[in-house]
Short mmCIF file of C-alpha atoms and ligand atoms in Angstrom, two decimals:
data_model
loop_
_atom_site.label_atom_id
_atom_site.label_comp_id
_atom_site.label_asym_id
_atom_site.label_seq_id
_atom_site.Cartn_x
_atom_site.Cartn_y
_atom_site.Cartn_z
CA MET A 3 152.37 106.75 51.52
CA PRO A 4 150.33 109.27 53.48
CA LEU A 5 147.32 110.66 51.61
CA VAL A 6 146.86 114.44 51.59
CA ARG A 7 143.45 113.94 53.22
CA PRO A 8 141.61 110.90 54.53
CA PHE A 9 139.39 109.30 51.88
CA ARG A 10 136.14 107.90 53.27
CA THR A 11 133.83 105.64 51.28
CA SER A 12 130.83 103.55 52.34
CA PHE A 13 133.22 100.67 53.18
CA GLY A 14 135.96 102.43 55.12
CA THR A 15 138.52 105.22 55.38
CA GLU A 16 141.93 105.29 53.74
CA THR A 17 144.48 107.55 55.42
CA ASP A 18 147.64 106.00 53.99
CA ARG A 19 148.23 104.09 50.81
CA ASP A 20 150.07 100.84 51.45
CA VAL A 21 151.05 99.74 47.93
CA ILE A 22 152.67 96.63 46.54
CA LEU A 23 154.89 97.46 43.60
CA VAL A 24 156.20 94.68 41.39
CA ARG A 25 159.51 95.08 39.62
CA VAL A 26 160.36 92.43 37.06
CA ARG A 27 163.95 92.07 35.97
CA THR A 28 164.43 90.47 32.56
CA PRO A 29 167.43 90.03 30.29
CA ASP A 30 165.97 92.83 28.14
CA GLY A 31 165.38 95.27 31.02
CA ASP A 32 163.20 96.04 34.00
CA GLY A 33 159.50 96.82 34.31
CA TRP A 34 157.21 98.14 37.04
CA GLY A 35 153.75 97.09 38.05
CA GLU A 36 151.40 98.44 40.73
CA CYS A 37 148.90 96.38 42.68
CA VAL A 38 145.73 98.34 43.48
CA ALA A 39 144.62 96.17 46.42
CA MET A 40 143.85 98.20 49.55
CA SER A 41 145.00 97.41 53.11
CA GLU A 42 141.66 95.82 53.98
CA PRO A 43 139.22 93.65 52.01
CA GLY A 44 136.51 96.36 51.96
CA TYR A 45 136.25 97.33 48.30
CA SER A 46 136.73 93.73 47.16
CA SER A 47 137.98 90.49 48.63
CA GLU A 48 141.61 91.19 47.73
CA TYR A 49 143.85 93.16 50.06
CA VAL A 50 147.55 93.93 50.36
CA GLU A 51 148.57 90.88 52.36
CA SER A 52 146.50 88.44 50.30
CA ALA A 53 147.96 89.88 47.11
CA GLN A 54 151.49 89.63 48.47
CA LEU A 55 150.94 86.01 49.46
CA VAL A 56 149.35 84.92 46.18
CA LEU A 57 152.09 86.68 44.20
CA ARG A 58 154.83 85.00 46.23
CA ARG A 59 153.32 81.53 46.48
CA HIS A 60 151.41 81.09 43.25
CA LEU A 61 151.70 83.76 40.58
CA VAL A 62 155.42 84.56 40.43
CA PRO A 63 156.41 80.85 40.59
CA ARG A 64 154.08 80.04 37.68
CA LEU A 65 155.40 82.90 35.62
CA LEU A 66 159.03 81.95 36.29
CA ALA A 67 158.34 78.28 35.53
CA ALA A 68 156.81 79.22 32.18
CA GLY A 69 160.12 80.72 31.03
CA ASP A 70 160.16 83.52 28.47
CA VAL A 71 156.59 84.83 28.57
CA SER A 72 155.39 87.88 26.64
CA ALA A 73 152.87 90.23 28.28
CA SER A 74 150.15 88.95 25.96
CA ARG A 75 150.51 85.47 27.50
CA VAL A 76 150.78 86.37 31.19
CA ALA A 77 147.02 86.05 31.83
CA GLU A 78 146.98 82.61 30.21
CA VAL A 79 149.97 81.44 32.28
CA LEU A 80 148.29 82.64 35.48
CA ALA A 81 144.82 81.35 34.59
CA GLY A 82 145.21 78.22 36.75
CA VAL A 83 144.99 80.48 39.79
CA ARG A 84 141.36 81.48 40.32
CA GLY A 85 140.53 85.05 41.18
CA HIS A 86 143.10 87.53 42.53
CA PRO A 87 142.76 89.92 39.59
CA MET A 88 144.61 92.76 41.31
CA ALA A 89 147.68 90.64 42.01
CA LYS A 90 147.61 89.26 38.46
CA ALA A 91 147.21 92.72 36.97
CA ALA A 92 150.29 94.00 38.83
CA LEU A 93 152.43 91.20 37.46
CA GLU A 94 151.15 91.58 33.90
CA MET A 95 151.69 95.35 34.08
CA ALA A 96 155.33 94.87 35.13
CA VAL A 97 156.01 92.35 32.33
CA MET A 98 154.33 94.64 29.82
CA ASP A 99 156.38 97.62 31.01
CA ALA A 100 159.65 95.67 30.69
CA GLU A 101 158.71 94.46 27.23
CA LEU A 102 157.60 97.87 25.97
CA ARG A 103 160.64 99.64 27.41
CA SER A 104 162.83 97.25 25.44
CA THR A 105 160.95 97.81 22.16
CA GLY A 106 160.52 101.57 22.72
CA GLU A 107 156.74 101.48 22.48
CA SER A 108 154.57 103.32 25.03
CA PHE A 109 151.67 101.85 27.01
CA GLY A 110 149.37 104.19 25.10
CA GLU A 111 150.57 102.93 21.74
CA ALA A 112 150.34 99.32 22.86
CA LEU A 113 146.79 99.70 24.18
CA GLY A 114 145.51 101.77 21.26
CA ALA A 115 145.35 105.28 22.70
CA ALA A 116 143.56 107.69 20.41
CA ARG A 117 144.38 111.00 22.11
CA ALA A 118 147.33 112.76 23.73
CA SER A 119 145.55 113.95 26.87
CA VAL A 120 142.69 112.86 29.07
CA GLU A 121 139.85 114.79 30.74
CA CYS A 122 140.02 114.56 34.51
CA GLY A 123 137.38 114.13 37.15
CA VAL A 124 137.85 113.85 40.88
CA SER A 125 136.27 111.58 43.45
CA VAL A 126 135.25 113.29 46.68
CA GLY A 127 135.16 111.13 49.81
CA ILE A 128 132.46 111.36 52.48
CA PRO A 129 133.42 114.32 54.70
CA ALA A 130 132.25 115.22 58.20
CA SER A 131 129.72 117.84 57.07
CA ILE A 132 128.00 119.48 54.10
CA ASP A 133 130.10 122.62 54.66
CA GLU A 134 133.28 120.61 54.38
CA LEU A 135 131.98 118.94 51.22
CA ILE A 136 131.19 122.28 49.59
CA GLU A 137 134.64 123.59 50.48
CA GLN A 138 136.34 120.53 48.97
CA VAL A 139 134.29 120.62 45.77
CA ASP A 140 134.95 124.36 45.47
CA GLY A 141 138.69 123.72 45.77
CA TYR A 142 138.66 120.97 43.13
CA LEU A 143 136.64 123.10 40.70
CA ALA A 144 139.10 125.96 41.19
CA GLU A 145 141.88 123.54 40.24
CA GLY A 146 140.04 122.79 37.01
CA TYR A 147 138.50 119.35 37.47
CA LEU A 148 135.86 118.77 34.80
CA ARG A 149 133.64 116.37 36.71
CA ILE A 150 132.85 115.75 40.37
CA LYS A 151 132.01 112.33 41.80
CA LEU A 152 130.49 112.22 45.26
CA LYS A 153 130.77 109.14 47.39
CA ILE A 154 127.37 108.30 48.86
CA GLU A 155 125.89 105.83 51.35
CA PRO A 156 122.47 105.43 52.99
CA GLY A 157 121.93 108.64 54.96
CA TRP A 158 124.50 110.62 52.92
CA ASP A 159 122.98 110.90 49.46
CA ILE A 160 120.24 113.34 48.59
CA GLU A 161 121.33 116.12 50.98
CA PRO A 162 124.92 116.35 49.72
CA VAL A 163 123.80 116.12 46.07
CA LYS A 164 121.20 118.83 46.63
CA ALA A 165 123.72 121.09 48.37
CA VAL A 166 126.31 120.67 45.63
CA ARG A 167 123.75 121.32 42.87
CA LYS A 168 122.45 124.39 44.71
CA THR A 169 125.93 125.83 45.26
CA PHE A 170 127.54 125.05 41.91
CA GLY A 171 124.57 125.05 39.53
CA ASP A 172 123.04 122.79 36.92
CA GLN A 173 125.99 122.86 34.54
CA LEU A 174 128.31 121.00 36.89
CA ALA A 175 129.08 117.47 35.66
CA LEU A 176 128.13 115.52 38.77
CA GLN A 177 127.87 111.81 39.49
CA VAL A 178 127.59 109.62 42.58
CA ASP A 179 129.19 106.36 43.70
CA ALA A 180 127.58 104.12 46.34
CA ASN A 181 130.17 101.32 46.44
CA ALA A 182 127.47 98.67 46.81
CA SER A 183 126.00 100.15 50.00
CA TYR A 184 122.27 100.05 49.10
CA THR A 185 119.61 97.39 48.64
CA LEU A 186 116.56 97.38 46.38
CA ASP A 187 114.52 98.49 49.41
CA ASP A 188 116.31 101.84 49.15
CA GLY A 189 114.70 102.46 45.77
CA GLU A 190 112.99 105.59 47.04
CA ALA A 191 116.18 107.42 48.06
CA LEU A 192 117.89 106.34 44.84
CA GLY A 193 114.84 107.40 42.79
CA ALA A 194 115.03 110.84 44.39
CA LEU A 195 118.37 111.35 42.61
CA ASP A 196 116.33 111.73 39.41
CA GLY A 197 115.54 115.29 40.41
CA PHE A 198 119.18 116.38 40.37
CA ASN A 199 120.36 115.46 36.91
CA VAL A 200 123.33 113.36 37.99
CA LEU A 201 125.30 111.78 35.15
CA MET A 202 125.16 108.34 36.72
CA LEU A 203 124.66 106.33 39.86
CA GLU A 204 127.62 103.99 40.30
CA GLN A 205 127.33 100.54 41.85
CA PRO A 206 124.33 101.05 44.14
CA LEU A 207 123.82 97.34 44.93
CA ALA A 208 125.96 94.33 45.79
CA GLU A 209 128.64 93.13 43.42
CA ASP A 210 126.80 89.91 42.50
CA ASP A 211 123.37 91.51 42.10
CA LEU A 212 123.05 92.02 38.34
CA THR A 213 119.33 91.30 38.28
CA GLY A 214 118.81 93.77 41.13
CA HIS A 215 120.64 96.45 39.15
CA ALA A 216 118.51 95.64 36.10
CA ARG A 217 115.33 95.99 38.18
CA LEU A 218 116.52 99.24 39.71
CA ALA A 219 117.44 100.56 36.25
CA ARG A 220 113.82 100.05 35.17
CA ARG A 221 112.57 102.02 38.19
CA ILE A 222 114.81 105.08 38.19
CA GLY A 223 115.80 107.61 35.56
CA THR A 224 119.44 108.07 36.54
CA PRO A 225 121.71 105.87 34.39
CA ILE A 226 123.42 103.08 36.32
CA CYS A 227 127.17 102.54 36.00
CA LEU A 228 128.82 99.37 37.31
CA ASP A 229 132.26 99.06 38.89
CA GLU A 230 132.63 96.22 41.42
CA SER A 231 130.29 93.94 39.41
CA ILE A 232 132.43 94.01 36.27
CA GLY A 233 135.27 91.51 36.69
CA SER A 234 135.88 90.78 33.00
CA ALA A 235 134.71 91.52 29.47
CA LYS A 236 132.35 88.54 29.75
CA MET A 237 130.77 89.98 32.87
CA ALA A 238 130.44 93.37 31.18
CA GLU A 239 128.61 91.67 28.32
CA ALA A 240 126.24 89.91 30.72
CA ALA A 241 125.53 93.11 32.67
CA ILE A 242 124.82 95.10 29.51
CA GLU A 243 122.64 92.38 28.00
CA LEU A 244 120.61 92.13 31.23
CA GLY A 245 120.09 95.89 31.31
CA ALA A 246 122.00 96.16 34.62
CA CYS A 247 124.07 99.14 33.45
CA GLU A 248 124.28 101.77 30.74
CA ILE A 249 127.84 102.85 31.58
CA VAL A 250 130.93 100.90 32.69
CA ASN A 251 133.75 101.99 34.99
CA ILE A 252 136.94 100.23 33.87
CA LYS A 253 139.74 99.48 36.35
CA ALA A 254 142.58 97.28 35.16
CA GLY A 255 143.19 95.84 38.63
CA ARG A 256 139.57 94.77 39.00
CA VAL A 257 139.57 92.84 35.69
CA GLY A 258 143.01 91.22 35.96
CA GLY A 259 145.14 93.57 33.87
CA TYR A 260 145.40 96.32 31.26
CA LEU A 261 144.91 93.87 28.39
CA GLU A 262 141.57 92.63 29.79
CA ALA A 263 140.69 96.27 30.55
CA ALA A 264 141.24 97.05 26.87
CA ALA A 265 139.03 94.06 26.02
CA VAL A 266 136.25 95.45 28.25
CA HIS A 267 136.67 98.75 26.42
CA ASP A 268 136.48 97.06 23.00
CA LEU A 269 133.31 95.19 23.95
CA CYS A 270 131.61 98.31 25.29
CA TYR A 271 132.78 100.39 22.32
CA SER A 272 131.29 97.87 19.91
CA LEU A 273 127.98 98.01 21.81
CA GLY A 274 127.97 101.81 22.07
CA VAL A 275 128.24 101.71 25.87
CA PRO A 276 130.29 104.64 27.25
CA VAL A 277 133.15 103.82 29.62
CA TRP A 278 135.46 105.78 31.89
CA CYS A 279 138.62 104.97 33.82
CA GLY A 280 138.29 104.34 37.54
CA GLY A 281 140.98 105.03 40.11
CA MET A 282 142.38 103.20 43.12
CA LEU A 283 144.52 105.95 44.65
CA GLU A 284 147.43 104.92 42.43
CA THR A 285 150.98 106.21 42.58
CA GLY A 286 152.45 107.76 39.45
CA LEU A 287 153.14 104.29 38.05
CA GLY A 288 149.53 103.13 38.02
CA ARG A 289 148.45 106.65 37.04
CA ALA A 290 150.66 106.53 33.92
CA ALA A 291 149.07 103.26 32.82
CA ASN A 292 145.55 104.51 33.63
CA LEU A 293 146.09 107.60 31.48
CA ALA A 294 147.17 105.40 28.58
CA LEU A 295 144.02 103.30 29.00
CA ALA A 296 141.77 106.34 29.39
CA ALA A 297 143.01 107.61 26.02
CA LEU A 298 141.28 104.76 24.14
CA PRO A 299 138.45 106.00 21.90
CA GLY A 300 135.53 104.59 23.92
CA PHE A 301 136.53 106.46 27.10
CA THR A 302 134.12 109.28 26.41
CA LEU A 303 133.50 110.35 30.01
CA PRO A 304 136.02 111.98 32.39
CA GLY A 305 137.45 109.40 34.81
CA ASP A 306 138.95 109.28 38.29
CA THR A 307 142.33 110.08 36.79
CA SER A 308 143.20 113.01 39.03
CA ALA A 309 146.49 114.89 39.38
CA SER A 310 149.14 113.48 41.74
CA ASP A 311 148.65 116.29 44.28
CA ARG A 312 145.06 115.19 44.90
CA TYR A 313 146.56 112.11 46.57
CA PHE A 314 150.14 112.67 47.71
CA LEU A 315 152.38 115.51 48.81
CA LYS A 316 155.22 113.63 47.19
CA ASP A 317 154.62 110.89 44.65
CA ILE A 318 157.26 108.26 43.83
CA THR A 319 157.38 109.41 40.18
CA ALA A 320 157.49 112.93 38.80
CA PRO A 321 154.03 114.32 39.62
CA PHE A 322 151.23 114.37 37.06
CA VAL A 323 150.12 118.00 36.84
CA MET A 324 146.75 118.97 35.39
CA HIS A 325 146.41 121.75 32.81
CA ASP A 326 142.93 122.96 31.81
CA GLY A 327 141.37 119.89 33.39
CA LEU A 328 143.57 117.55 31.35
CA LEU A 329 146.44 115.19 32.08
CA ASP A 330 148.85 114.26 29.30
CA VAL A 331 149.28 110.62 28.38
CA PRO A 332 152.97 109.69 28.82
CA THR A 333 154.70 109.05 25.51
CA GLY A 334 158.03 107.49 26.56
CA PRO A 335 158.78 103.76 26.33
CA GLY A 336 156.66 101.54 28.58
CA LEU A 337 154.92 103.50 31.31
CA GLY A 338 156.96 106.54 30.34
CA VAL A 339 157.67 107.30 33.99
CA SER A 340 159.94 105.64 36.55
CA PRO A 341 160.08 105.78 40.31
CA ASP A 342 162.56 108.16 41.85
CA ILE A 343 164.65 105.65 43.76
CA ASP A 344 165.41 107.99 46.71
CA THR A 345 161.74 108.79 47.21
CA LEU A 346 160.78 105.17 46.76
CA THR A 347 163.38 104.06 49.32
CA LYS A 348 162.01 106.52 51.87
CA VAL A 349 158.50 105.05 51.71
CA THR A 350 159.51 101.41 51.30
CA THR A 351 158.58 99.22 54.26
CA ALA A 352 159.65 95.82 52.89
CA VAL A 353 161.36 94.31 49.87
CA GLU A 354 161.15 90.72 48.78
CA GLU A 355 163.11 89.19 45.91
CA ILE A 356 162.11 86.03 44.05
CA ARG A 357 164.61 84.61 41.58
CA SER A 358 164.13 82.15 38.77
CA ARG A 359 167.27 80.26 39.77
O1 LIG B 408 140.91 108.96 42.49
O2 LIG B 408 141.98 107.08 42.57
C1 LIG B 408 141.02 107.80 42.87
C2 LIG B 408 139.96 107.26 43.77
C3 LIG B 408 138.71 107.06 43.01
O3 LIG B 408 136.70 106.85 44.23
C4 LIG B 408 137.69 106.32 43.83
N1 LIG B 408 137.96 105.03 44.06
O4 LIG B 408 135.24 102.85 44.50
O5 LIG B 408 136.14 103.70 42.79
C5 LIG B 408 136.11 103.53 43.99
C6 LIG B 408 137.09 104.25 44.86
C7 LIG B 408 137.91 103.47 45.81
C8 LIG B 408 138.59 104.14 46.77
C9 LIG B 408 138.03 102.11 45.77
C10 LIG B 408 139.34 103.51 47.71
C11 LIG B 408 138.81 101.46 46.69
C12 LIG B 408 139.45 102.15 47.67
#
């Protein structure tokens, strides 16, 4: 699916979203899942082709061999396969959707949503110039986004933050995301963020560098949020205990599914650590599930749950439209949204069917 504008981060540029959707067909009905892996292994080691292969060769066969499996047991059935959280999450999401559609319960109800709508932020990629950045931020603020996240990398950090603060003022809720592009030697540039009152600095250092994040946290005033480093509730606990982060970005795909994502939320909520919902350029299917997750009580910060038109001219579901900076959590059974089959067919490049017998 073509994106409305290229999205550049410190690890690469996305111009199109190549998405694996999983549709499970059960005696009780169908369900949809979305795999958030990108085309290349830049954000994390998973990517579209690896996810497709591990689903086909390892995950789907295990699930089918296990027989009648409820969503709550999918992770356990797939646990013999190490890693591949994004592929696992897609499968669990599809099983959960099928199950909830048959019982009439929504994703929000199943996960424990505490509100009917969610505050929206927007993530702004690295543009060609400061002027272009200001124009994009201006456009998003005019649309009503409540928080701006700037993608940063060495050489594109203080200047853009300074320019945005100068143009839009001190009241703007502003945060930055480095996608693991710095080292501890860059402490000076990262420390300079302290002068601009940013809400948080997200994932400055490498995914496996919890002690580095803890050291950096002691040196700078800006709160550190972790994304790539947090692969499970256990890892969130370790990061928090070490002092590596004060805030956690939760993405279901990164932690192996919406149920583990809810567990990360529960852990953080019990420790008083604020969380917010990350985004992976999802279609309306993943967006519906993210909104349900983002409605849990501990999601106290606006997330990267933006409106459909920030990503696609035409989404595969009915578009999610923002009102007053909010998106409504779907209330229908399961995800509460379904793909429009004509639209889906137009963007489909391949279909593969795996049967239990
Ligand atoms: O709004 O869905 C969105 C994108 C939010 O910035 C965003 N995602 O690191 O969190 C990230 C980042 C990302 C983009 C990750 C592309 C992977 C690929």
